[in-house]
Amino acid sequence: MATTSAPADITNHDSAPPTNPTTTPSAAMPLISPHALLYASLAQEPPLRPSSRKPSQCRPISINTSSLTHASGSTLIKIGQTTAVCGVRAEILPIHEIANYRVNKTPENYVAQADHGEDSPEADAVIRNHNLLVPNLELATGCSPFHLPGSPPSQEAQSLSQRLLSLLHTSRVLRLTDLCIYDETITDLEREIPGIDASPEKKLKALWVLYIDTVVINHDGNLFDACALAMFSALRDTLLPKAWWDVDLESVMCSPEKGQAKGLRLRGCPVPLSFAVFRSNKLEEGGTSRKIEQVLCDPDAFEEGCCREQGCVIVDQDKEGRVVVLKVEKNGGGGVGRSGLRELVERAGERWKEWQQVLVKEAESEKSEN
Amino acid sequence: MADKRRINGPASGTAIPIFTPSKSGAHTLQRTRKPNQLRKIYLQPGVVPTASGSAYLELESLCHPSSLLNAVPSSLKLSCVIHGPKPLPRNANFSSNLQLTINVKFAPFATRQRRGYIRDVTERDIGTHVETALCGVIVRDRWPKSAIDIIITILEAEDDVQWGSGTQQQNTVGGLGNMNVVSGCITVASAALMDAKIDCLDLITGGVAAVVPKDDGKFVHHLDPSVIEEPFLNSACVVGYMPARDEVTLVWTRGNIPSYSDGQTCRFDSLLDSAVNAAKGAHVILRQVATELAQAESTKLIIDESKT
């Protein structure tokens, strides 16, 4: 350029454009050319993501439970910058209000089975058929510029709620026996007959319905993991008051005493690990680019925008400490093969351990607060 | 009509749990604060990095160890996000002023009764009050043909009536919880506007005051009242106030202002002054946040300059 010979202070006052046009602020790069930026950072050796994480490295999780007053159980979760609040609210569904409830198909039989065999499919069917679990997700909180209020829930919000619901049902974390409210009163007739031990017959009168609402405060990718973990943690935190059927009032009454309230006995502790697969475009600049295909664990919003193939592995650990796969979801391409998935499951097993540590730490801090 | 875009519960609807009256009786907290002492405010700007401005506000919880499930007092928790200024859509009419859209939404778990996802009248009403307060503070003709969205999510609202007592309360005005929400919304929106660097005339804050009857028949003004501590109050007032200009952009009063027996003449004015004092208290916090924000900005600038 001609200005190279001129003193610096003169060029500054010149109306000519700056000599170095490449001084784009680094913060603007993801907006200008996201794909190229991600390509450039993953093409280096060893590959490093723009957030200076390794491809298989997840962001740290932090949680805070029981922070909401009006919820039976609640959790604030942060995965990196992604922040969500989940609150569980228990309400009562009296049996006599269920329109198509049939006496000959009372869940009592199922409940009895669930008590004995613990894992009866009929008990899960009752939870599903009567919609006892109602997870919903609110994205229209301004958490990202793409989800503004004033319109119906976006496709993303709808699909996430549906995935959470299906995860709740297929992972079978909740037990029907926890959600039943019985009539345990001894009738006068039973009391009057001598010789019969007045052991009350349990009559199912109502069911607890759990409304699990998640409000996303900041959306920085991997919402499914954040919402699922927040949901499970909030369910662990949930206390259901002691409830009984009051014969005189003909309704369910609850005891306000905290000592009588019971927590939910969850089956296992599922942990999801979402991933995205980045694939370099054919049309890179100059056409000389190397083809890369890289699996990114726990993608942030910027990476999610660049990757078409995304998926999730949900694992749990059994009593012997083995990793058990509960669910695998994947769509958008065929980048991850069998061996790739196996690695992801292993990685999810590590994530499971991380999550246990987070839970233990939170339980300790909760204890020290009380 | 069920909302098909969300997951709905049982079709027949569900009932909220009804608690038996507890043996230990009603739980009321005595106000231990001085009449002119506010609850502590936690205010943090910049919680949502993708937005142009955001802030989170939380009030000190008046928590006390309780063995009852339904007797835990709630504290205000608000999150505010601002998107914009952005151009108006092409088909919109020309506007020489910045268009404000305020969206106030209660989270489903924010109140004692579960809230739906569709905005109801209360939320719209609170939104209108906040909009009135903010319209007067933003320099709107700086941005012709543009709009901003202010979205406030109420994660936890304050109770409107006292609970656990079981008896019907007499001699009190309702809606104090919502007044506290309005005041909190104004303060948090002001912090978010500051974070978004939108030109304002001043840092506006909200304040609430109430007239509380005493046993000796006199009345006192309590700043930042909460329903848990004041079972009986005659009237309450919320203001949006700009201290530097000494200007009030919003006044909302409820209840009956009593006639004082001991020659205290002006009634409404003194209540308004108390509310303004409460707003001045919140302003101290907001100013502190502004200073910290400016300091962080300037150190960031220095680092950026040293890099280049």
XYZ file of C-alpha atoms in Angstrom:
678
model
C 0.000 0.000 0.000
C 1.082 3.543 -0.647
C 0.479 4.621 2.909
C 3.300 2.475 4.256
C 5.823 5.280 3.838
C 3.641 7.866 5.554
C 3.982 8.474 9.297
C 1.470 6.688 11.398
C -0.218 9.757 12.836
C -1.075 11.051 9.375
C -2.682 7.812 8.237
C -4.852 7.844 11.276
C -6.439 11.112 10.273
C -6.828 10.007 6.694
C -10.280 9.274 5.413
C -8.873 6.291 3.534
C -9.970 2.849 4.736
C -7.709 1.213 7.326
C -4.650 -0.455 5.881
C -5.278 -3.727 7.579
C -8.785 -4.884 6.736
C -8.428 -8.141 8.667
C -8.870 -6.590 12.088
C -12.321 -8.033 12.614
C -13.024 -8.400 16.290
C -12.798 -12.039 17.285
C -16.251 -11.898 18.835
C -17.789 -11.173 15.434
C -16.316 -14.215 13.715
C -19.009 -16.716 14.777
C -21.607 -14.399 13.238
C -19.761 -13.732 9.993
C -18.612 -17.210 9.110
C -19.483 -19.829 11.688
C -18.737 -22.864 9.586
C -15.277 -21.695 8.552
C -14.396 -20.762 12.108
C -15.364 -24.151 13.429
C -13.527 -25.799 10.540
C -10.367 -23.803 11.221
C -10.292 -24.661 14.889
C -11.054 -28.344 14.384
C -8.512 -28.695 11.579
C -5.609 -27.888 13.892
C -3.596 -30.618 15.603
C -4.840 -31.623 18.143
C -8.362 -30.454 17.268
C -9.650 -27.820 19.624
C -13.092 -26.242 19.628
C -13.520 -22.435 19.528
C -14.437 -22.595 23.212
C -10.955 -24.200 23.698
C -12.491 -27.504 24.699
C -11.381 -30.865 23.365
C -13.986 -32.481 21.071
C -15.032 -34.993 23.720
C -14.853 -32.546 26.605
C -18.105 -31.519 28.261
C -18.813 -28.295 30.062
C -18.973 -28.390 33.852
C -22.386 -28.735 35.495
C -23.501 -26.878 38.570
C -26.864 -27.178 40.274
C -28.777 -25.591 43.091
C -31.777 -27.451 44.449
C -34.831 -26.421 46.496
C -34.514 -22.756 45.661
C -38.158 -22.257 44.693
C -40.719 -21.867 47.425
C -43.898 -22.769 45.618
C -42.617 -25.923 43.928
C -42.565 -29.345 45.559
C -39.092 -29.802 44.183
C -36.864 -27.581 42.095
C -33.447 -27.266 40.537
C -31.463 -24.518 38.899
C -28.957 -26.018 36.504
C -26.047 -24.489 34.638
C -24.145 -26.355 31.959
C -21.562 -23.862 30.832
C -23.649 -20.815 30.002
C -26.884 -22.725 29.463
C -29.153 -22.011 32.418
C -32.534 -23.526 33.188
C -34.851 -23.665 36.177
C -37.048 -26.697 36.711
C -39.904 -26.852 39.177
C -42.043 -29.874 40.014
C -45.534 -29.242 41.184
C -47.809 -31.966 42.511
C -51.576 -31.781 42.075
C -54.314 -34.271 42.794
C -56.384 -36.228 40.301
C -59.347 -37.901 42.038
C -60.224 -41.244 40.511
C -63.901 -40.346 40.213
C -63.052 -37.471 37.905
C -61.370 -39.646 35.329
C -64.003 -39.899 32.590
C -63.161 -43.281 31.178
C -62.134 -44.890 34.421
C -63.356 -48.461 34.664
C -63.763 -50.229 37.950
C -62.848 -53.638 36.634
C -59.554 -52.229 35.455
C -58.625 -50.456 38.654
C -54.935 -49.885 39.059
C -55.173 -51.511 42.488
C -54.316 -54.783 40.854
C -51.456 -53.133 39.118
C -50.390 -51.456 42.304
C -50.440 -54.756 44.092
C -48.319 -56.209 41.366
C -45.978 -53.272 41.464
C -45.604 -53.786 45.181
C -44.641 -57.392 44.670
C -42.816 -57.473 41.431
C -41.802 -53.802 41.487
C -41.504 -53.624 37.706
C -44.875 -54.400 36.252
C -45.503 -52.905 32.826
C -49.118 -52.290 33.805
C -48.083 -49.804 36.450
C -46.164 -47.831 33.848
C -49.188 -48.001 31.578
C -51.286 -46.343 34.287
C -48.804 -43.482 34.557
C -48.832 -43.069 30.805
C -52.546 -43.456 30.159
C -53.643 -41.053 32.843
C -50.982 -38.443 31.938
C -49.602 -38.367 35.451
C -46.353 -36.793 34.282
C -46.608 -33.459 32.506
C -43.220 -32.073 31.479
C -43.252 -28.752 29.660
C -40.559 -26.432 28.477
C -40.696 -22.659 28.154
C -38.222 -21.188 25.699
C -39.990 -17.885 25.072
C -38.182 -16.099 27.871
C -35.858 -14.218 25.570
C -33.197 -16.842 26.275
C -31.970 -16.462 22.717
C -32.915 -14.086 19.891
C -34.656 -16.918 18.056
C -37.214 -17.574 20.764
C -39.195 -14.439 21.464
C -42.528 -14.390 23.253
C -45.755 -13.539 21.563
C -45.845 -16.594 19.361
C -46.796 -20.198 20.045
C -44.039 -22.499 21.338
C -41.391 -23.009 18.718
C -40.705 -26.305 17.042
C -37.640 -26.745 19.231
C -39.655 -26.237 22.425
C -42.338 -28.664 21.290
C -39.933 -31.374 20.268
C -37.888 -30.992 23.448
C -40.978 -31.316 25.669
C -42.001 -34.401 23.769
C -38.533 -35.934 24.073
C -38.505 -35.252 27.808
C -41.908 -36.901 28.174
C -40.799 -39.955 26.261
C -37.606 -40.144 28.324
C -39.642 -40.045 31.536
C -41.801 -42.905 30.346
C -39.193 -45.128 28.760
C -36.623 -44.742 31.522
C -39.361 -45.663 34.031
C -37.852 -43.550 36.797
C -41.093 -43.033 38.675
C -43.034 -45.675 40.545
C -46.807 -45.704 40.481
C -46.913 -46.652 44.167
C -45.434 -43.254 45.030
C -48.245 -41.492 43.209
C -51.235 -43.271 44.762
C -53.492 -41.815 47.436
C -55.590 -44.350 49.337
C -58.631 -44.476 51.497
C -57.413 -46.311 54.566
C -60.332 -45.673 56.869
C -61.929 -48.624 58.592
C -65.641 -48.710 57.977
C -68.022 -49.115 60.862
C -69.071 -52.488 59.554
C -65.562 -53.787 59.632
C -65.062 -52.456 63.110
C -68.229 -54.048 64.448
C -67.491 -57.571 63.360
C -65.543 -59.115 66.159
C -62.722 -61.432 65.447
C -61.685 -59.697 62.277
C -58.463 -57.849 62.614
C -59.195 -54.268 61.641
C -56.571 -54.076 58.960
C -57.848 -51.489 56.532
C -58.352 -52.394 52.948
C -56.550 -49.955 50.723
C -58.904 -48.322 48.258
C -57.306 -46.191 45.583
C -58.975 -42.795 45.667
C -56.696 -40.396 43.860
C -53.429 -40.061 42.031
C -50.733 -37.438 42.200
C -50.049 -35.626 38.937
C -46.582 -34.125 38.606
C -46.311 -30.960 36.538
C -42.661 -30.609 35.620
C -42.082 -27.138 34.207
C -38.725 -25.996 32.944
C -38.002 -22.358 32.203
C -34.899 -21.774 30.134
C -33.107 -18.603 31.170
C -30.143 -18.758 28.846
C -29.912 -20.936 25.770
C -26.334 -21.826 24.919
C -26.798 -25.202 23.338
C -27.456 -28.681 24.627
C -30.822 -27.824 26.098
C -31.918 -31.432 26.198
C -29.171 -32.464 28.614
C -29.748 -29.426 30.782
C -33.511 -29.925 30.926
C -33.331 -33.674 31.492
C -30.773 -33.380 34.283
C -32.694 -30.504 35.865
C -35.870 -32.569 35.662
C -34.362 -35.652 37.297
C -32.674 -33.582 39.956
C -35.923 -31.744 40.700
C -37.754 -35.062 40.943
C -35.159 -36.294 43.438
C -35.760 -33.121 45.393
C -39.561 -33.487 45.332
C -41.438 -33.966 48.595
C -45.043 -35.104 48.363
C -47.144 -34.258 51.416
C -48.838 -37.053 53.266
C -52.286 -37.341 51.717
C -55.362 -39.309 52.636
C -58.996 -39.602 51.678
C -61.254 -37.829 54.096
C -64.564 -39.692 54.185
C -66.561 -36.856 55.704
C -65.340 -34.217 53.290
C -65.187 -36.683 50.411
C -61.951 -35.225 49.232
C -58.244 -35.660 49.609
C -56.589 -33.834 52.462
C -52.890 -33.259 52.935
C -50.799 -32.841 56.013
C -48.668 -29.706 56.100
C -46.044 -31.314 58.319
C -42.720 -31.628 56.553
C -41.731 -34.619 58.662
C -44.598 -36.683 57.230
C -43.894 -35.805 53.620
C -42.255 -38.414 51.473
C -39.805 -38.177 48.633
C -40.100 -40.076 45.378
C -38.224 -43.342 45.099
C -36.720 -43.001 41.658
C -35.562 -46.016 39.721
C -31.959 -45.367 38.799
C -30.455 -42.127 37.698
C -30.398 -41.667 33.919
C -27.840 -39.254 32.496
C -27.963 -38.002 28.908
C -25.020 -36.997 26.770
C -25.820 -35.059 23.628
C -23.436 -34.814 20.738
C -23.198 -33.174 17.360
C -21.156 -34.233 14.354
C -19.315 -31.557 12.445
C -18.645 -32.299 8.816
C -16.599 -29.972 6.616
C -18.349 -28.631 3.548
C -17.226 -29.655 0.114
C -16.995 -26.002 -0.823
C -14.193 -24.835 1.426
C -12.153 -21.917 0.197
C -9.700 -22.934 -2.475
C -11.034 -26.477 -2.549
C -7.879 -27.738 -0.854
C -9.386 -28.309 2.523
C -9.022 -31.564 4.360
C -12.243 -33.410 4.989
C -12.986 -33.576 8.681
C -15.664 -35.329 10.564
C -15.579 -34.696 14.256
C -17.930 -35.711 17.051
C -18.458 -32.872 19.485
C -19.798 -33.786 22.916
C -22.043 -31.313 24.731
C -22.234 -28.811 21.840
C -22.864 -25.139 22.558
C -25.340 -23.034 20.589
C -22.758 -21.950 18.037
C -21.673 -25.517 17.316
C -25.266 -26.750 17.187
C -25.915 -24.219 14.460
C -23.116 -25.675 12.318
C -23.865 -29.360 12.701
C -26.674 -31.202 11.048
C -26.115 -34.601 12.582
C -27.054 -34.551 16.246
C -27.960 -37.140 18.783
C -28.062 -38.201 22.368
C -27.050 -41.236 24.398
C -28.841 -41.803 27.686
C -27.142 -44.164 30.101
C -27.469 -45.373 33.635
C -25.360 -47.568 35.874
C -26.619 -50.861 37.244
C -25.861 -52.282 40.665
C -22.629 -53.907 39.522
C -21.342 -50.603 38.225
C -21.772 -51.365 34.548
C -22.973 -48.734 32.162
C -26.422 -49.534 30.817
C -27.736 -47.839 27.695
C -31.291 -46.608 28.174
C -31.798 -44.817 24.930
C -29.912 -43.745 21.824
C -31.217 -41.005 19.571
C -29.474 -39.874 16.451
C -30.532 -38.138 13.290
C -29.260 -35.992 10.464
C -26.581 -38.216 8.967
C -24.448 -41.283 9.257
C -21.238 -39.876 10.656
C -21.155 -41.942 13.816
C -20.790 -45.622 13.237
C -20.846 -48.526 15.606
C -17.429 -47.900 17.095
C -18.156 -44.198 17.364
C -21.313 -44.889 19.308
C -19.445 -47.250 21.598
C -16.991 -44.468 22.432
C -19.883 -42.116 23.069
C -21.479 -44.577 25.453
C -18.199 -44.791 27.351
C -18.007 -41.023 27.449
C -21.600 -40.954 28.723
C -20.540 -43.332 31.477
C -17.935 -40.779 32.546
C -20.589 -38.083 32.399
C -22.711 -40.250 34.694
C -19.907 -40.211 37.272
C -19.493 -36.444 36.913
C -23.215 -36.020 37.530
C -23.062 -38.173 40.675
C -20.318 -35.925 42.012
C -22.422 -32.860 41.268
C -25.364 -34.422 43.142
C -23.204 -35.353 46.131
C -21.695 -31.885 46.297
C -25.119 -30.260 46.179
C -26.458 -32.596 48.876
C -23.526 -31.668 51.113
C -23.976 -27.945 50.622
C -27.693 -28.348 51.283
C -26.910 -30.133 54.522
C -24.470 -27.486 55.671
C -27.076 -24.795 54.975
C -29.583 -26.465 57.251
C -59.685 -26.342 24.750
C -56.445 -28.133 25.228
C -53.281 -26.502 24.015
C -52.071 -28.842 21.315
C -48.579 -27.442 21.224
C -47.834 -28.306 24.822
C -48.120 -31.414 26.909
C -51.375 -31.311 28.805
C -52.190 -33.047 32.022
C -55.245 -35.196 32.636
C -58.254 -34.040 30.631
C -60.462 -33.740 33.692
C -58.074 -31.299 35.312
C -56.397 -31.618 38.662
C -56.985 -30.108 42.071
C -54.383 -28.365 44.159
C -53.595 -30.082 47.455
C -55.691 -28.860 50.374
C -53.795 -28.813 53.631
C -55.334 -29.369 57.007
C -54.896 -26.452 59.398
C -51.685 -27.007 61.252
C -51.675 -27.514 64.989
C -48.979 -24.972 65.561
C -51.284 -22.250 64.290
C -50.759 -19.483 61.784
C -47.279 -18.492 60.899
C -46.701 -14.806 60.858
C -43.377 -13.118 60.901
C -42.952 -10.032 62.963
C -41.329 -7.263 61.005
C -37.886 -6.965 62.513
C -36.711 -4.418 60.007
C -37.017 -0.754 60.760
C -39.964 0.940 59.046
C -37.595 2.596 56.584
C -35.350 -0.394 56.019
C -35.572 -2.293 52.720
C -34.963 -5.957 52.181
C -31.553 -6.741 50.735
C -31.457 -6.714 46.953
C -29.310 -8.955 44.793
C -28.926 -7.526 41.306
C -26.731 -8.965 38.595
C -26.575 -7.668 35.048
C -25.510 -9.703 32.017
C -26.984 -13.119 32.796
C -27.908 -13.801 29.166
C -24.873 -13.173 26.936
C -26.745 -13.585 23.638
C -29.150 -10.776 24.476
C -28.238 -7.135 24.161
C -28.987 -6.611 27.821
C -30.159 -8.676 30.751
C -30.353 -8.641 34.525
C -31.437 -10.818 37.405
C -32.954 -9.536 40.638
C -33.642 -11.344 43.854
C -34.927 -10.014 47.152
C -33.695 -11.252 50.486
C -35.864 -14.128 51.594
C -37.487 -13.794 54.970
C -36.872 -17.460 55.464
C -37.276 -18.998 58.826
C -36.936 -22.668 59.643
C -40.379 -24.132 59.364
C -41.610 -27.653 59.738
C -44.587 -26.884 57.526
C -44.680 -27.454 53.795
C -47.087 -24.637 53.040
C -45.617 -21.963 55.260
C -42.384 -21.030 53.575
C -42.384 -17.365 52.619
C -41.482 -16.653 49.010
C -39.079 -14.024 47.845
C -39.140 -12.134 44.591
C -36.962 -13.584 41.801
C -36.986 -11.836 38.438
C -35.051 -12.208 35.247
C -35.175 -9.539 32.537
C -33.882 -9.834 28.980
C -33.717 -7.094 26.353
C -33.422 -7.806 22.653
C -32.775 -4.889 20.344
C -32.877 -2.123 19.295
C -33.675 -3.798 16.013
C -35.287 -2.460 12.835
C -39.047 -2.516 12.617
C -40.395 -5.042 10.133
C -40.847 -3.749 6.598
C -44.609 -3.783 6.685
C -44.803 -1.772 9.910
C -45.873 1.845 9.863
C -43.246 4.547 10.145
C -42.493 5.491 13.700
C -40.152 8.254 14.750
C -39.867 6.746 18.215
C -38.448 3.536 19.567
C -41.239 0.980 19.909
C -41.322 -0.728 23.274
C -42.742 -4.219 23.727
C -42.972 -5.354 27.315
C -43.673 -8.937 28.071
C -44.176 -9.967 31.662
C -44.691 -13.662 32.321
C -45.034 -15.655 35.494
C -43.260 -18.991 35.439
C -45.722 -21.861 36.074
C -44.179 -22.400 39.494
C -44.012 -18.728 40.454
C -47.158 -18.527 42.539
C -49.105 -20.587 45.019
C -51.459 -21.683 42.258
C -49.933 -23.113 39.140
C -49.908 -20.626 36.271
C -50.638 -21.527 32.682
C -48.326 -20.800 29.799
C -50.658 -18.364 28.062
C -50.431 -14.805 29.347
C -53.354 -13.852 31.532
C -54.866 -10.534 32.530
C -52.676 -10.015 35.599
C -49.538 -10.387 33.559
C -50.772 -7.948 30.953
C -51.738 -5.504 33.679
C -48.314 -5.656 35.292
C -46.794 -5.253 31.840
C -48.789 -2.076 31.244
C -47.636 -0.586 34.529
C -44.002 -1.363 33.795
C -44.362 0.046 30.302
C -45.791 3.285 31.685
C -42.835 3.580 34.018
C -40.220 2.854 31.353
C -41.700 4.972 28.559
C -40.815 8.067 30.507
C -37.198 7.151 31.007
C -36.020 5.882 27.618
C -34.977 8.521 25.112
C -37.227 7.102 22.464
C -36.573 9.528 19.632
C -32.930 8.363 19.504
C -34.042 5.320 17.533
C -36.588 6.005 14.853
C -38.002 3.004 12.978
C -36.751 0.538 15.560
C -38.083 -1.597 18.373
C -36.911 -3.277 21.529
C -38.342 -6.279 23.306
C -38.229 -6.282 27.089
C -39.042 -9.709 28.457
C -39.429 -10.196 32.184
C -39.793 -13.688 33.612
C -41.032 -13.922 37.170
C -39.462 -17.054 38.586
C -40.928 -16.480 41.991
C -43.563 -13.928 42.880
C -44.516 -12.670 46.255
C -47.637 -13.885 47.963
C -50.686 -11.725 47.649
C -52.390 -12.937 50.762
C -51.131 -14.543 53.868
C -51.399 -18.278 54.021
C -51.635 -20.866 56.706
C -53.770 -18.730 58.973
C -56.974 -20.292 57.748
C -59.034 -17.286 58.732
C -60.329 -14.662 56.402
C -58.321 -11.547 56.722
C -60.037 -8.301 57.404
C -58.897 -4.791 57.046
C -56.254 -5.280 54.418
C -55.756 -4.439 50.766
C -55.011 -7.177 48.283
C -52.502 -6.962 45.527
C -49.484 -6.014 47.592
C -47.600 -8.956 46.085
C -48.246 -7.648 42.596
C -47.145 -4.167 43.624
C -43.862 -5.583 44.812
C -43.592 -7.411 41.491
C -44.159 -4.156 39.567
C -41.527 -2.372 41.613
C -39.043 -5.218 41.116
C -39.793 -5.314 37.386
C -39.011 -1.608 37.041
C -35.688 -1.961 38.843
C -34.608 -5.076 36.970
C -35.641 -3.617 33.604
C -33.643 -0.504 34.411
C -30.543 -2.618 35.105
C -31.080 -4.523 31.866
C -31.499 -1.253 29.921
C -28.207 -0.125 31.404
C -26.589 -3.415 30.365
C -28.016 -2.989 26.856
C -26.600 0.554 26.771
C -29.870 2.109 25.697
C -29.991 5.844 26.285
C -32.069 6.745 29.303
C -32.716 9.974 31.095
C -31.829 8.436 34.433
C -31.634 5.148 36.280
C -35.235 4.511 37.196
C -36.123 2.349 40.164
C -39.314 1.115 41.723
C -40.351 1.493 45.337
C -43.278 0.377 47.471
C -44.601 1.816 50.704
C -47.630 0.996 52.816
C -49.664 2.561 55.586
C -49.779 0.184 58.518
C -52.061 0.700 61.515
C -50.463 0.394 64.924
C -52.070 -0.818 68.119
C -52.285 2.673 69.563
C -54.463 3.846 66.720
C -51.646 5.609 64.919
C -50.384 4.839 61.478
C -46.858 4.274 60.286
C -45.385 4.095 56.837
C -43.449 0.930 56.119
C -41.092 0.884 53.159
C -40.814 -2.278 51.069
C -43.619 -4.089 52.918
C -44.195 -7.781 52.442
C -47.478 -9.540 53.055
C -45.907 -12.042 55.403
C -44.826 -9.354 57.789
C -47.793 -7.028 57.493
C -51.036 -8.878 57.971
C -52.955 -5.625 58.176
C -52.383 -2.576 56.090
C -54.619 0.225 54.968
C -53.089 1.223 51.703
C -50.066 0.696 49.555
C -48.368 2.676 46.837
C -45.825 1.789 44.155
C -43.824 4.362 42.205
C -41.320 4.438 39.384
C -38.913 7.201 40.293
C -35.923 8.943 38.711
C -33.798 10.456 41.500
C -31.561 12.713 39.411
C -34.531 14.486 37.864
C -36.777 14.020 40.884
C -39.466 12.768 38.587
C -42.115 10.125 39.087
C -43.197 8.173 36.010
C -45.619 5.758 37.605
C -47.894 5.915 40.601
C -50.241 3.160 41.595
C -52.062 3.344 44.904
C -54.458 0.924 46.432
C -56.614 0.937 49.499
C -57.960 3.584 51.738
C -55.634 6.209 53.089
C -56.802 6.821 56.653
C -57.375 10.227 58.132
C -54.801 10.826 60.782
C -55.990 11.961 64.144
C -52.821 13.659 65.297
C -52.753 16.498 62.836
C -50.660 14.844 60.178
C -52.305 16.664 57.353
C -51.166 15.419 54.027
C -51.981 11.803 53.520
C -51.490 10.795 49.949
C -48.411 12.974 49.564
C -46.670 11.464 52.548
C -47.388 7.928 51.311
C -46.003 8.909 47.919
C -42.914 10.361 49.597
C -42.372 7.099 51.454
C -42.597 5.126 48.215
C -40.135 7.525 46.620
C -37.784 6.953 49.537
C -38.027 3.214 48.947
C -37.141 3.802 45.297
C -34.164 5.900 46.389
C -32.970 2.960 48.472
C -33.089 0.635 45.472
C -31.296 3.289 43.451
C -28.221 2.970 45.669
C -27.890 -0.667 44.585
C -28.506 0.146 40.945
C -25.878 2.885 41.003
C -23.385 0.457 42.542
C -24.130 -2.057 39.782
C -23.687 0.672 37.177
C -20.286 1.584 38.608
C -19.131 -2.013 38.615
C -20.384 -2.502 35.073
C -18.514 0.594 33.891
C -15.323 -0.519 35.630
C -15.523 -3.976 34.059
C -16.136 -2.349 30.673
C -13.117 -0.066 30.997
C -10.749 -2.853 32.064
C -11.989 -4.898 29.115
C -11.243 -1.970 26.819
C -7.724 -1.655 28.229
C -7.083 -5.367 27.688
C -8.436 -5.175 24.132
C -6.226 -2.184 23.364
C -3.133 -3.837 24.783
C -3.831 -6.849 22.562
C -3.955 -4.785 19.373
